[in-house]
């Protein structure tokens, strides 16, 4: 019962970003970050809602899951590029590599076991780029009080979600090995991370709207 309630809450949590975005479309539309957060939230709500229906009715959504992951990767890379406006050639090359690799895996390669590995690697990259951005905040590359900047809350949301995603994804792929009981024991961690992520992103979106 607890996991079921947590799952529904995790599915609906993107609404905390979507609702204020719809209420103030002009302010959100004027910001690349605001628009990207809105699309990311819509993507998450649509996919998680459909996945929940697939769970209830025992439908197979493996292909959709990969498509969602691909689209989410592109959106998060765009957000990171907006956040990290400084010219870092290595980070730009890594981002481009993820885009090409994700597309090739989804469209060209037939071995679907590659995609989870790419997602784990991507999660590690996002986690460490968030650390780089935190360092930029502390070194003053972004002025004003940190908590008053939407960038801080976006980085914090991604940091929490992908930090926990590394743990859950590695655990799922290399340790659980089909053990449903063990999987259900750690899955709430991912749900809670998702809830925290969108709660933090909603703070960022509200600050974007206030500007």
Coordinates of C-alpha atoms in Angstrom, one line a residue:
X1 CA 0.0 0.0 0.0
X2 CA 2.8 2.4 0.9
X3 CA 4.6 1.8 -2.4
X4 CA 1.4 2.2 -4.3
X5 CA 0.7 5.6 -2.7
X6 CA 4.3 6.7 -3.2
X7 CA 4.2 5.6 -6.9
X8 CA 1.0 7.7 -7.6
X9 CA 2.6 10.7 -5.8
X10 CA 5.8 10.3 -7.8
X11 CA 3.7 10.1 -11.0
X12 CA 1.8 13.3 -10.3
X13 CA 4.6 15.4 -8.7
X14 CA 5.7 17.0 -12.1
X15 CA 2.4 18.9 -11.8
X16 CA 4.1 21.2 -9.3
X17 CA 6.2 22.5 -12.2
X18 CA 3.5 22.2 -14.9
X19 CA 0.7 24.1 -13.2
X20 CA 2.6 27.3 -12.5
X21 CA 4.1 27.1 -16.0
X22 CA 0.6 27.0 -17.6
X23 CA -0.5 29.8 -15.3
X24 CA 2.3 32.0 -16.5
X25 CA 3.1 30.9 -20.0
X26 CA 4.6 34.2 -21.2
X27 CA 7.1 34.3 -18.4
X28 CA 8.1 30.7 -18.8
X29 CA 8.3 31.0 -22.6
X30 CA 10.8 33.9 -22.3
X31 CA 13.2 31.6 -20.4
X32 CA 15.0 28.8 -22.1
X33 CA 15.4 27.2 -18.7
X34 CA 11.7 27.6 -17.8
X35 CA 10.6 26.1 -21.1
X36 CA 13.1 23.2 -20.7
X37 CA 11.8 22.4 -17.2
X38 CA 8.2 22.6 -18.4
X39 CA 8.9 20.1 -21.2
X40 CA 10.9 17.8 -18.9
X41 CA 8.0 17.8 -16.5
X42 CA 5.4 17.1 -19.2
X43 CA 7.6 14.3 -20.5
X44 CA 7.9 12.7 -17.0
X45 CA 4.1 13.1 -16.3
X46 CA 3.1 11.5 -19.6
X47 CA 5.5 8.6 -19.4
X48 CA 5.0 7.8 -15.7
X49 CA 1.3 7.9 -16.1
X50 CA 1.4 5.5 -19.1
X51 CA 3.9 3.3 -17.3
X52 CA 1.6 3.1 -14.3
X53 CA -1.3 2.0 -16.6
X54 CA 1.1 -0.6 -18.1
X55 CA 1.8 -1.9 -14.6
X56 CA -1.9 -2.2 -13.8
X57 CA -2.9 -3.9 -17.0
X58 CA 0.4 -5.8 -17.5
X59 CA 1.3 -4.2 -20.8
X60 CA 4.8 -4.3 -22.2
X61 CA 6.4 -0.8 -22.3
X62 CA 10.1 -1.6 -22.7
X63 CA 10.3 0.3 -26.1
X64 CA 8.5 3.3 -24.6
X65 CA 10.8 3.2 -21.6
X66 CA 13.9 3.5 -23.9
X67 CA 12.3 6.3 -25.9
X68 CA 11.5 8.2 -22.7
X69 CA 15.0 7.7 -21.4
X70 CA 16.4 9.0 -24.8
X71 CA 14.2 12.1 -24.7
X72 CA 15.0 12.7 -21.0
X73 CA 18.7 12.4 -21.8
X74 CA 18.4 15.1 -24.5
X75 CA 16.4 17.4 -22.2
X76 CA 18.8 17.1 -19.3
X77 CA 21.8 17.7 -21.5
X78 CA 20.1 20.8 -22.8
X79 CA 19.4 22.0 -19.2
X80 CA 23.1 21.3 -18.3
X81 CA 24.2 23.3 -21.4
X82 CA 22.0 26.2 -20.3
X83 CA 23.4 26.0 -16.7
X84 CA 27.0 25.6 -17.7
X85 CA 27.3 28.5 -20.2
X86 CA 31.0 28.6 -19.8
X87 CA 33.0 27.2 -22.7
X88 CA 34.2 23.8 -21.5
X89 CA 35.2 21.8 -24.6
X90 CA 35.5 18.5 -22.8
X91 CA 32.0 18.7 -21.3
X92 CA 30.6 19.7 -24.7
X93 CA 32.2 16.7 -26.3
X94 CA 30.9 14.3 -23.7
X95 CA 27.4 15.7 -24.1
X96 CA 27.6 15.3 -27.8
X97 CA 28.9 11.7 -27.4
X98 CA 25.9 10.8 -25.2
X99 CA 23.5 12.2 -27.8
X100 CA 25.1 10.2 -30.6
X101 CA 25.5 7.0 -28.5
X102 CA 21.9 7.2 -27.3
X103 CA 20.5 7.7 -30.8
X104 CA 22.6 4.9 -32.2
X105 CA 21.6 2.5 -29.5
X106 CA 17.9 3.2 -29.9
X107 CA 17.8 3.3 -33.7
X108 CA 20.6 1.2 -35.0
X109 CA 21.8 -1.3 -32.5
X110 CA 19.5 -4.3 -31.7
X111 CA 21.2 -5.2 -28.3
X112 CA 18.8 -3.5 -25.8
X113 CA 21.2 -4.4 -23.0
X114 CA 23.4 -1.5 -24.0
X115 CA 20.8 1.1 -23.1
X116 CA 20.8 0.6 -19.3
X117 CA 24.6 0.8 -19.4
X118 CA 24.4 4.1 -21.3
X119 CA 21.8 5.4 -18.8
X120 CA 24.0 4.5 -15.8
X121 CA 27.0 6.2 -17.4
X122 CA 24.9 9.2 -18.2
X123 CA 23.7 9.4 -14.6
X124 CA 27.3 9.4 -13.4
X125 CA 28.1 12.2 -15.8
X126 CA 25.2 14.3 -14.7
X127 CA 26.1 13.8 -11.0
X128 CA 29.6 14.9 -11.5
X129 CA 28.7 17.9 -13.7
X130 CA 26.3 19.0 -10.9
X131 CA 29.4 18.9 -8.6
X132 CA 31.2 21.1 -11.1
X133 CA 28.3 23.5 -11.1
X134 CA 28.2 23.6 -7.3
X135 CA 31.9 24.5 -7.4
X136 CA 31.1 27.4 -9.8
X137 CA 28.4 28.7 -7.4
X138 CA 30.8 28.6 -4.5
X139 CA 33.6 30.3 -6.6
X140 CA 31.2 33.2 -7.5
X141 CA 30.7 32.5 -11.2
X142 CA 27.0 32.9 -10.4
X143 CA 26.4 36.1 -8.4
X144 CA 23.8 36.9 -5.7
X145 CA 22.7 34.6 -3.0
X146 CA 22.7 31.0 -4.2
X147 CA 19.3 30.1 -2.9
X148 CA 17.7 33.0 -4.8
X149 CA 19.0 31.6 -8.1
X150 CA 16.8 29.1 -10.0
X151 CA 20.1 27.5 -11.3
X152 CA 20.9 26.3 -7.8
X153 CA 17.6 24.5 -7.4
X154 CA 17.8 22.9 -10.8
X155 CA 21.3 21.6 -10.1
X156 CA 20.1 20.4 -6.7
X157 CA 17.1 18.5 -8.2
X158 CA 19.3 16.8 -10.8
X159 CA 22.0 16.1 -8.3
X160 CA 19.6 14.3 -6.0
X161 CA 17.7 12.4 -8.7
X162 CA 20.7 11.1 -10.7
X163 CA 22.8 10.5 -7.5
X164 CA 20.2 8.0 -6.4
X165 CA 19.7 6.8 -9.9
X166 CA 23.3 5.6 -10.0
X167 CA 22.8 3.5 -6.9
X168 CA 19.4 2.1 -7.9
X169 CA 20.4 1.4 -11.6
X170 CA 23.6 -0.4 -10.6
X171 CA 21.8 -2.4 -7.9
X172 CA 19.0 -3.3 -10.3
X173 CA 21.3 -4.4 -13.2
X174 CA 24.1 -6.2 -11.4
X175 CA 22.8 -7.3 -8.0
X176 CA 19.1 -7.9 -8.1
X177 CA 19.1 -10.2 -11.2
X178 CA 15.3 -10.7 -11.3
X179 CA 14.7 -10.8 -7.5
X180 CA 11.4 -9.0 -7.4
X181 CA 11.3 -8.7 -3.6
X182 CA 14.6 -7.1 -3.5
X183 CA 13.7 -4.8 -6.4
X184 CA 10.5 -3.7 -4.6
X185 CA 12.6 -3.0 -1.4
X186 CA 14.9 -0.5 -3.2
X187 CA 12.4 1.0 -5.7
X188 CA 10.9 3.5 -3.2
X189 CA 14.4 5.2 -3.1
X190 CA 14.0 6.1 -6.8
X191 CA 10.4 7.3 -6.2
X192 CA 11.4 9.5 -3.3
X193 CA 14.4 10.9 -5.4
X194 CA 11.9 11.8 -8.2
X195 CA 9.6 13.5 -5.7
X196 CA 12.5 15.5 -4.3
X197 CA 13.7 16.4 -7.8
X198 CA 10.5 17.9 -8.9
X199 CA 9.9 19.7 -5.6
X200 CA 13.3 21.4 -6.1
X201 CA 12.6 22.1 -9.8
X202 CA 9.3 23.7 -8.8
X203 CA 11.2 26.2 -6.7
X204 CA 13.4 27.0 -9.7
X205 CA 10.4 27.4 -11.9
X206 CA 8.6 29.7 -9.4
X207 CA 11.8 31.9 -9.2
X208 CA 11.9 32.0 -13.0
X209 CA 8.3 33.2 -13.1
X210 CA 9.0 35.9 -10.4
X211 CA 11.7 37.5 -12.5

